């Protein structure tokens, strides 16, 4: 059954056209994920569908007595409300007393990390207010649930809880989220907003990626055919077409129609390039860090020496101390005890969870020029204006005030300011918040080639799997536990430990011993740094492995040259080479890590 029908929507923000004569419909079995680059109008579309904002042109028709529950990006509350009372559905939306929802509200609030339900809602942070509003929206009886960024400010456990909740949700759902695992798991239809148009795909996110690539390939093939026909028509015109006959007039009209057709627009890639600074032997060394707040232990005797190739993800519940760890590293917070040693060549790039606000009246280009009008990158020197264009800030937007930017565009601008300063260690605190999927994908590509250390706090499970090779997990009582691999590896390892703990109780002393053995950390007394058995075996054989791979790739390159006209064979050889090259890249990263580790061991 059709619940919402929007026809011929046209809408603008300032001079920018968000929608250009688009249509949208929703039936009662659909769970729709809205995606698109920041600033394309995703939130505006949700407001129009929820009846919170009228379109410039077009109509929105809803079923009779249709009930819509809407979670905005920035929710509001009545003065004097507590966490519990603010989480209850509005009396105007329910047929019974709000008190009837208190039991469910308490359950949901507990799942989302609230303890003091009598706390005034005006004392909460922005992220906490969003979670309270999420509970209120989920509890409101409705036929259509509309959620704008519901996963923002949720930690990984909360996101998984909400994901399971929405998978079992029986009503229709429309949501904006940049969490790709969440989107792939929950949505059965993807709607992409791209250059003022809507493209609908009745599938999950993974299948959408395949279908979008197919759509773009078809569009490009059609354009190549048009250009080929157009060249022939131009040749005919240039030979001196005679326009006396009806047939020849039709021929000229066909040429003019082909000439005036618009070519398909392709996505502009964000080329994130930044200069790099040399990083010496001493990076960041943390020794016996301890920190407490109000009697709560955040860190207890944490020690770690960051290696040159580290890609570390820091995870844990909201409020556990992740951002505090970063602030101790950069010197904004002091540990209760322990030391933080920063190498002389270290140049930190700190991307905070909440960037310093940009003056709304300052022009975009002037904000960037505060860091310099010319940027030195790996490609040489480029102007601030050119770099802004690479970050999808076209010339007309560069000279506009910052107040015209969406929240995601401001985050992207702040990220540019940090990368342009050529850091060699990046501390990224929730970098995935408010960044669209396109920007996230390209940021991930940039971090792949970043010549330095990356440490990120994130609740985005896909981002952690994509970027990190090591996880630090806050697990209570000041323990920061290390796991190898990405987020999925961490979940498997932690689940395995829980199962083992269930079969045989473990004493606190045993847990402490396990932590020391797992991490090679210093705890109470110095422990000599050494390679594990697997690292030692790899160290002994890795150079010969690399030489063998390089030889195989060299042979394949010769075969590729000989198979230049055999396209089937050429594809097979190219695929083999790509696989070996990927394996060689992994071996080279491993070799660098083992060489640095061996150097530290030799120094004692």
XYZ file of C-alpha atoms in Angstrom:
604
model
C 0.000 0.000 0.000
C 1.302 3.423 -0.970
C 1.751 5.704 2.061
C 3.477 8.825 0.693
C 3.603 10.165 -2.866
C 5.661 13.236 -3.760
C 5.390 14.508 -7.334
C 7.353 17.089 -9.338
C 9.266 18.418 -6.331
C 11.474 21.418 -6.982
C 13.286 23.094 -4.124
C 16.202 25.501 -3.697
C 18.386 26.702 -0.853
C 19.711 30.222 -1.499
C 20.781 29.962 -5.179
C 21.443 26.209 -5.087
C 18.844 23.887 -6.616
C 18.456 20.830 -4.375
C 15.668 19.050 -6.301
C 14.715 19.607 -9.915
C 11.294 18.143 -10.765
C 11.727 14.873 -8.862
C 9.215 12.346 -7.557
C 9.227 9.904 -4.649
C 6.845 7.270 -3.302
C 6.859 4.997 -0.251
C 4.924 1.816 0.375
C 4.262 0.116 3.697
C 6.914 -2.608 3.312
C 9.872 -0.376 2.492
C 12.854 0.633 4.597
C 14.517 3.391 2.620
C 18.042 4.710 3.085
C 18.636 8.240 1.703
C 22.232 8.887 0.633
C 24.146 11.619 -1.173
C 27.004 14.081 -0.797
C 26.649 16.640 2.010
C 24.694 19.680 0.898
C 22.559 17.843 -1.697
C 19.358 18.181 0.344
C 18.922 14.885 2.190
C 17.620 16.492 5.396
C 15.464 18.897 3.403
C 13.814 15.968 1.621
C 13.003 14.353 4.968
C 11.481 17.600 6.255
C 9.302 17.879 3.138
C 8.134 14.251 3.406
C 7.433 14.680 7.133
C 5.370 17.808 6.445
C 7.759 20.070 8.340
C 8.704 22.204 5.328
C 6.836 22.891 2.068
C 8.579 22.453 -1.303
C 8.983 25.421 -3.645
C 6.985 23.474 -6.229
C 5.275 20.096 -6.338
C 2.903 18.157 -4.126
C 3.176 15.644 -1.291
C 0.178 13.347 -0.799
C -0.147 11.058 2.225
C -2.605 8.331 3.141
C -5.613 9.289 5.212
C -4.834 9.581 8.939
C -1.217 8.637 8.219
C 0.921 8.876 11.372
C 4.527 10.019 10.913
C 7.200 10.002 13.642
C 10.142 12.251 12.747
C 13.613 12.518 14.301
C 15.280 15.782 13.189
C 19.017 16.399 13.098
C 18.755 18.888 15.976
C 15.837 18.016 18.277
C 14.158 20.425 20.706
C 12.559 19.871 24.125
C 10.189 21.662 26.459
C 11.686 23.671 29.293
C 12.015 21.790 32.585
C 11.869 18.268 31.139
C 13.957 15.437 32.567
C 15.635 12.691 30.583
C 12.701 10.347 31.253
C 9.873 12.804 30.604
C 11.569 14.087 27.428
C 11.828 10.538 26.077
C 8.074 9.893 26.259
C 5.940 10.415 23.142
C 3.954 13.708 22.962
C 0.424 13.488 24.359
C -0.944 14.790 21.049
C 0.414 11.678 19.286
C -0.944 8.983 21.613
C -4.339 7.765 22.816
C -3.234 6.857 26.352
C -1.249 8.512 29.112
C 2.489 8.993 28.427
C 3.105 7.077 31.670
C 2.090 3.904 29.818
C 5.368 4.186 27.857
C 7.656 4.661 30.863
C 8.750 1.024 31.143
C 9.828 0.862 27.486
C 11.428 4.317 27.745
C 13.557 3.204 30.702
C 14.648 0.087 28.798
C 15.615 2.053 25.672
C 17.375 4.787 27.668
C 19.416 2.192 29.511
C 20.406 0.615 26.180
C 21.556 4.056 25.053
C 23.767 4.636 28.086
C 21.617 6.769 30.424
C 21.842 6.200 34.177
C 20.279 9.260 35.847
C 16.841 9.492 34.232
C 15.845 12.438 36.468
C 18.634 14.667 35.085
C 17.310 17.871 33.442
C 17.488 17.502 29.685
C 18.979 21.001 29.289
C 22.133 19.760 31.075
C 22.802 17.131 28.420
C 25.324 17.349 25.584
C 24.115 17.592 21.988
C 24.752 13.875 21.437
C 22.835 12.905 24.580
C 19.874 15.057 23.557
C 19.823 13.322 20.177
C 19.647 9.925 21.922
C 16.745 11.068 24.144
C 14.934 12.320 21.037
C 15.608 8.985 19.333
C 13.846 7.133 22.177
C 10.909 9.560 21.982
C 10.616 8.969 18.228
C 10.870 5.187 18.479
C 8.118 5.118 21.116
C 5.730 7.344 19.135
C 3.049 5.183 17.418
C 3.359 5.682 13.667
C 2.887 4.262 10.189
C 6.072 5.880 8.868
C 9.270 6.367 10.863
C 11.575 9.109 9.538
C 15.058 9.299 11.091
C 17.707 11.908 10.271
C 21.152 10.563 11.257
C 19.971 8.221 14.063
C 23.427 6.577 14.403
C 25.296 9.832 15.108
C 26.575 9.911 18.709
C 25.882 6.201 19.221
C 28.739 3.922 20.214
C 29.172 0.563 18.459
C 27.043 -1.404 20.945
C 24.233 1.146 20.713
C 24.371 1.104 16.905
C 24.071 -2.686 16.902
C 21.079 -2.481 19.264
C 19.333 0.094 17.045
C 20.191 -1.925 13.941
C 18.479 -5.028 15.366
C 15.533 -2.919 16.557
C 14.925 -1.442 13.089
C 15.428 -4.762 11.303
C 12.403 -6.071 13.224
C 10.458 -2.801 12.747
C 7.131 -3.602 11.042
C 6.199 -0.143 9.712
C 7.741 1.826 6.847
C 11.048 3.552 7.471
C 12.963 6.410 5.835
C 16.389 7.269 7.220
C 19.598 9.129 6.521
C 22.726 7.421 7.794
C 26.384 7.232 6.746
C 26.974 3.978 8.669
C 27.457 1.548 5.774
C 27.117 -1.669 7.806
C 23.922 -0.276 9.365
C 22.565 0.808 5.979
C 23.347 -2.515 4.331
C 21.711 -4.460 7.168
C 18.507 -2.420 7.606
C 17.543 -0.829 4.268
C 15.803 -2.735 1.472
C 15.779 0.296 -0.828
C 18.408 2.976 -1.464
C 17.495 6.432 -2.793
C 20.436 8.539 -3.943
C 20.222 12.311 -4.327
C 22.642 13.318 -7.061
C 22.812 16.674 -8.882
C 19.178 17.558 -8.200
C 17.768 14.159 -9.197
C 16.620 11.091 -7.252
C 17.757 7.585 -8.220
C 15.959 4.671 -6.583
C 17.376 1.165 -6.158
C 15.216 -1.583 -4.617
C 18.070 -3.348 -2.834
C 20.474 -3.073 0.074
C 23.572 -0.880 0.070
C 26.005 -3.459 -1.312
C 23.768 -4.257 -4.280
C 23.187 -0.515 -4.811
C 26.934 -0.016 -5.347
C 26.867 -2.603 -8.139
C 23.732 -1.190 -9.780
C 24.990 2.393 -9.616
C 28.208 1.376 -11.374
C 26.109 -0.334 -14.064
C 23.920 2.795 -14.465
C 26.958 5.033 -14.895
C 28.538 2.619 -17.398
C 25.334 2.611 -19.483
C 25.194 6.427 -19.384
C 28.809 6.688 -20.500
C 28.256 4.125 -23.284
C 25.239 6.107 -24.498
C 27.317 9.282 -24.498
C 30.109 7.611 -26.482
C 27.535 6.496 -29.065
C 26.075 10.035 -29.241
C 29.519 11.526 -29.817
C 30.246 8.981 -32.560
C 26.989 9.776 -34.395
C 27.558 13.493 -33.854
C 30.993 13.312 -35.506
C 29.453 11.714 -38.588
C 26.712 14.341 -38.689
C 29.289 17.120 -38.410
C 31.207 15.602 -41.337
C 27.965 15.581 -43.375
C 27.249 19.218 -42.469
C 30.812 20.264 -43.344
C 30.554 18.629 -46.784
C 27.920 21.238 -47.552
C 24.466 20.007 -46.614
C 21.715 21.312 -48.882
C 18.655 22.299 -46.859
C 16.180 22.401 -49.765
C 14.508 19.009 -49.269
C 12.367 17.890 -46.341
C 14.664 14.892 -45.845
C 17.756 17.061 -45.561
C 15.999 19.450 -43.164
C 15.166 16.474 -40.935
C 18.819 15.394 -41.118
C 19.941 18.840 -39.921
C 17.304 18.833 -37.155
C 18.633 15.458 -35.921
C 22.151 16.895 -35.815
C 20.984 19.910 -33.803
C 19.088 17.675 -31.377
C 22.175 15.508 -30.805
C 24.331 18.610 -30.426
C 22.064 20.149 -27.788
C 21.736 17.023 -25.632
C 23.398 17.221 -22.195
C 26.270 14.844 -21.553
C 25.933 12.695 -18.403
C 27.459 14.363 -15.388
C 30.094 12.393 -13.558
C 30.995 12.643 -9.901
C 33.974 14.835 -9.192
C 36.511 12.997 -7.077
C 37.814 14.581 -3.906
C 41.561 14.420 -4.364
C 42.847 14.623 -0.813
C 46.538 15.372 -1.147
C 48.662 16.896 1.563
C 52.328 17.394 2.205
C 54.118 15.095 4.590
C 56.692 15.810 7.283
C 59.561 13.512 8.168
C 58.913 11.442 11.274
C 62.003 10.505 13.311
C 62.624 7.438 15.434
C 60.845 8.858 18.498
C 57.120 9.149 17.872
C 54.735 9.221 20.846
C 55.556 7.216 23.952
C 52.987 6.772 26.727
C 54.245 5.365 29.997
C 52.109 4.314 33.002
C 49.339 6.835 32.251
C 46.711 7.078 34.998
C 43.668 9.326 34.948
C 40.532 9.590 37.072
C 37.509 11.904 37.106
C 35.277 12.235 40.163
C 36.448 8.948 41.608
C 35.985 7.102 38.292
C 39.172 5.529 36.907
C 39.608 6.300 33.213
C 43.107 4.880 32.682
C 45.197 2.687 34.932
C 48.901 2.316 34.129
C 48.574 2.446 30.336
C 51.829 2.279 28.356
C 52.372 2.161 24.611
C 54.983 3.224 22.042
C 53.454 4.163 18.688
C 55.119 2.559 15.666
C 55.590 4.347 12.336
C 53.042 2.176 10.518
C 50.382 2.100 13.246
C 46.739 2.294 12.212
C 44.919 2.206 15.545
C 41.217 2.421 16.340
C 40.125 3.455 19.846
C 36.679 2.211 20.873
C 34.518 2.085 23.969
C 31.233 3.350 25.424
C 30.441 7.056 25.342
C 32.085 8.820 28.286
C 34.685 6.114 28.929
C 37.666 8.400 28.280
C 38.530 8.067 24.595
C 38.664 11.798 23.900
C 40.453 12.329 27.227
C 43.247 10.037 26.007
C 43.679 12.199 22.918
C 43.641 15.374 24.987
C 46.405 13.990 27.220
C 48.492 13.224 24.140
C 48.145 16.767 22.763
C 48.613 18.351 26.192
C 45.094 19.728 26.762
C 44.653 17.363 29.735
C 47.302 16.285 32.210
C 47.503 12.681 33.472
C 47.263 12.089 37.216
C 50.528 10.168 36.865
C 52.708 8.823 34.084
C 54.399 10.547 31.175
C 53.700 11.451 27.560
C 56.827 11.833 25.403
C 56.459 13.504 22.008
C 59.312 13.187 19.489
C 60.948 16.363 18.200
C 59.922 15.648 14.612
C 56.289 14.889 15.464
C 53.764 17.171 13.793
C 50.309 16.394 15.145
C 47.109 16.836 13.187
C 44.195 16.756 15.655
C 40.676 16.490 14.212
C 38.428 17.067 17.214
C 34.988 15.578 17.712
C 33.587 19.087 17.839
C 35.711 21.434 15.763
C 36.056 25.041 16.807
C 33.100 26.907 15.287
C 33.772 28.716 12.035
C 32.722 32.373 11.970
C 29.487 32.198 9.926
C 30.291 35.467 8.129
C 33.835 34.500 7.057
C 34.222 33.435 3.436
C 35.228 29.836 2.825
C 38.435 30.781 1.002
C 39.426 33.283 3.702
C 39.062 30.571 6.346
C 41.467 28.340 4.398
C 43.876 31.206 3.690
C 44.295 31.727 7.435
C 46.619 28.730 7.154
C 48.366 30.106 4.057
C 47.440 31.096 0.502
C 49.724 28.431 -1.003
C 49.764 24.827 0.092
C 52.779 22.549 -0.301
C 51.677 19.043 -1.244
C 53.301 15.897 -2.573
C 52.544 17.214 -6.065
C 54.182 20.586 -5.467
C 52.621 23.917 -4.540
C 48.983 24.619 -5.276
C 46.767 27.554 -4.386
C 44.176 27.453 -1.639
C 41.480 27.972 -4.279
C 42.590 24.923 -6.286
C 42.759 22.790 -3.171
C 39.230 23.845 -2.229
C 38.008 22.737 -5.648
C 39.545 19.308 -5.035
C 37.459 19.172 -1.861
C 34.260 19.850 -3.841
C 34.059 23.528 -2.974
C 33.401 25.131 -6.397
C 34.495 28.751 -7.021
C 31.030 30.211 -6.371
C 30.909 28.516 -2.949
C 34.487 29.526 -2.037
C 33.498 33.191 -1.930
C 30.298 32.548 0.014
C 30.017 32.915 3.807
C 30.492 29.758 5.901
C 26.871 29.966 7.091
C 25.835 28.614 3.683
C 27.622 25.337 4.347
C 25.883 22.245 5.676
C 27.209 20.571 8.828
C 29.007 17.941 6.755
C 30.575 20.561 4.481
C 31.936 22.393 7.530
C 33.469 19.169 8.811
C 35.058 18.592 5.407
C 36.434 22.146 5.462
C 37.895 21.627 8.948
C 39.504 18.381 7.771
C 41.126 20.247 4.874
C 42.624 22.798 7.266
C 44.287 19.978 9.225
C 45.588 17.971 6.264
C 47.018 21.047 4.523
C 49.406 21.554 7.451
C 51.251 18.319 6.531
C 51.001 16.389 9.811
C 52.863 13.100 10.260
C 50.610 11.808 13.050
C 46.842 12.087 12.741
C 44.566 11.945 15.788
C 41.016 11.689 14.462
C 38.223 11.981 17.040
C 34.982 10.738 15.472
C 35.955 11.727 11.915
C 32.946 9.899 10.468
C 30.375 12.140 12.184
C 28.538 14.310 9.625
C 30.706 13.196 6.684
C 28.845 11.687 3.735
C 29.702 8.247 2.374
C 31.552 9.662 -0.660
C 33.831 11.763 1.522
C 34.355 8.860 3.937
C 35.382 6.561 1.082
C 37.912 9.059 -0.233
C 39.230 9.810 3.261
C 39.811 6.076 3.675
C 41.714 6.018 0.380
C 43.835 8.949 1.560
C 44.651 7.247 4.868
C 45.792 4.162 2.941
C 48.631 6.205 1.456
C 49.223 8.523 4.424
C 52.917 8.362 5.342
C 52.558 8.477 9.100
C 50.645 7.225 12.123
C 46.839 7.235 12.251
C 44.939 6.928 15.535
C 41.168 7.253 15.290
C 38.258 7.231 17.702
C 35.216 5.956 15.859
C 31.963 4.071 16.309
C 31.723 3.442 12.556
C 32.330 -0.305 12.301
C 32.990 -0.215 8.556
C 35.525 2.618 8.932
C 37.357 0.727 11.681
C 37.490 -2.462 9.592
C 38.644 -0.505 6.550
C 41.398 1.544 8.241
C 42.659 -0.150 11.383
C 45.056 -3.017 11.972
C 44.900 -2.691 15.766
C 42.109 -1.869 18.217
C 42.397 -0.352 21.704
C 39.183 -1.081 23.609
C 38.158 0.610 26.866
C 36.808 -2.282 28.920
C 36.194 -0.725 32.338
C 38.243 -0.238 35.513
C 40.821 1.788 33.596
C 41.838 -1.149 31.380
C 42.630 -0.292 27.763
C 42.908 -3.638 25.989
C 44.688 -4.240 22.690
C 43.337 -6.461 19.896
C 44.937 -7.142 16.530
C 42.921 -6.478 13.379
C 39.856 -4.330 12.755
C 36.506 -4.069 14.503
C 35.198 -7.422 13.272
C 38.369 -9.141 14.503
C 37.939 -7.393 17.869
C 34.346 -8.632 18.190
C 35.387 -12.210 17.466
C 38.325 -12.067 19.894
C 36.332 -10.441 22.700
C 33.464 -12.936 22.225
C 35.970 -15.786 22.406
C 37.396 -14.389 25.671
C 33.897 -14.082 27.142
C 33.147 -17.703 26.243
C 36.406 -18.840 27.829
C 35.680 -16.778 30.918
C 32.245 -18.397 31.164
C 33.685 -21.904 31.165
C 36.399 -21.151 33.705
C 36.230 -18.169 36.099
C 39.256 -15.916 35.909
C 40.726 -14.027 38.841
C 41.660 -10.336 38.600
C 45.317 -11.317 38.818
C 44.906 -13.677 35.864
C 43.142 -10.973 33.854
C 45.996 -8.564 34.552
C 48.534 -11.195 33.503
C 46.642 -11.832 30.259
C 46.613 -8.116 29.488
C 50.363 -7.816 30.018
C 51.143 -10.850 27.878
C 48.811 -9.708 25.107
C 50.116 -6.190 24.785
C 53.766 -6.269 25.832
C 52.913 -3.305 27.980
C 54.762 -2.234 31.138
C 52.632 -2.901 34.207
C 54.250 -2.443 37.609
C 57.701 -3.451 36.377
C 59.646 -3.226 33.114
C 58.993 -5.978 30.606
C 61.503 -6.541 27.823
C 60.185 -5.867 24.324
C 60.424 -8.935 22.089
C 58.948 -10.459 18.977
C 56.201 -13.009 19.190
C 56.840 -16.464 17.717
C 54.912 -15.560 14.537
C 56.715 -12.221 14.189
C 60.086 -13.940 14.531
C 59.190 -16.510 11.863
C 57.949 -13.771 9.530
C 61.103 -11.718 10.140
C 63.287 -14.652 9.078
C 61.440 -15.326 5.796
C 59.839 -12.057 4.711
C 62.702 -10.741 2.563
C 62.780 -13.927 0.483
C 58.975 -13.793 0.203
C 59.184 -10.230 -1.119
C 61.918 -11.161 -3.620
C 59.813 -14.088 -4.862
C 56.724 -11.904 -5.325
C 58.715 -9.239 -7.187
C 60.098 -11.939 -9.522
C 56.609 -13.321 -10.204
C 55.273 -9.824 -10.962
C 58.185 -9.202 -13.325
C 57.404 -12.392 -15.244
C 53.722 -11.475 -15.450
C 54.590 -8.041 -16.847
C 56.520 -9.716 -19.656
C 53.579 -12.046 -20.326
C 51.225 -9.043 -20.404
C 53.333 -7.370 -23.079
C 53.241 -10.533 -25.200
C 49.457 -10.882 -24.779
C 48.636 -7.333 -25.834
C 46.171 -8.483 -28.542
C 44.650 -11.437 -26.677
C 42.085 -9.634 -24.502
C 40.887 -12.733 -22.627
C 44.451 -13.726 -21.718
C 45.296 -10.096 -20.972
C 42.458 -9.824 -18.428
C 43.580 -13.044 -16.734
C 47.198 -11.877 -16.470
C 46.212 -8.401 -15.271
C 44.005 -9.901 -12.566
C 46.859 -12.171 -11.438
C 49.253 -9.223 -11.312
C 46.828 -7.119 -9.229
C 46.482 -9.976 -6.731
C 50.251 -10.404 -6.421
C 50.783 -6.639 -6.173
C 48.261 -6.437 -3.329
C 50.048 -9.271 -1.541
C 53.413 -7.563 -2.116
C 52.074 -4.311 -0.618
C 50.969 -6.197 2.488
C 54.365 -7.904 2.767
C 56.168 -4.566 2.428
C 54.043 -3.043 5.223
C 54.783 -6.078 7.396
C 58.504 -5.852 6.604
C 58.650 -2.163 7.640
C 56.851 -2.975 10.894
C 59.190 -5.883 11.706
C 62.320 -3.861 10.874
C 61.211 -1.051 13.207
C 60.330 -3.544 15.926
C 63.710 -5.273 15.546
C 65.460 -1.890 15.748
C 63.694 -1.067 19.012
C 64.604 -4.509 20.420
C 68.260 -4.043 19.477
C 68.317 -0.673 21.230
C 67.142 -2.506 24.324
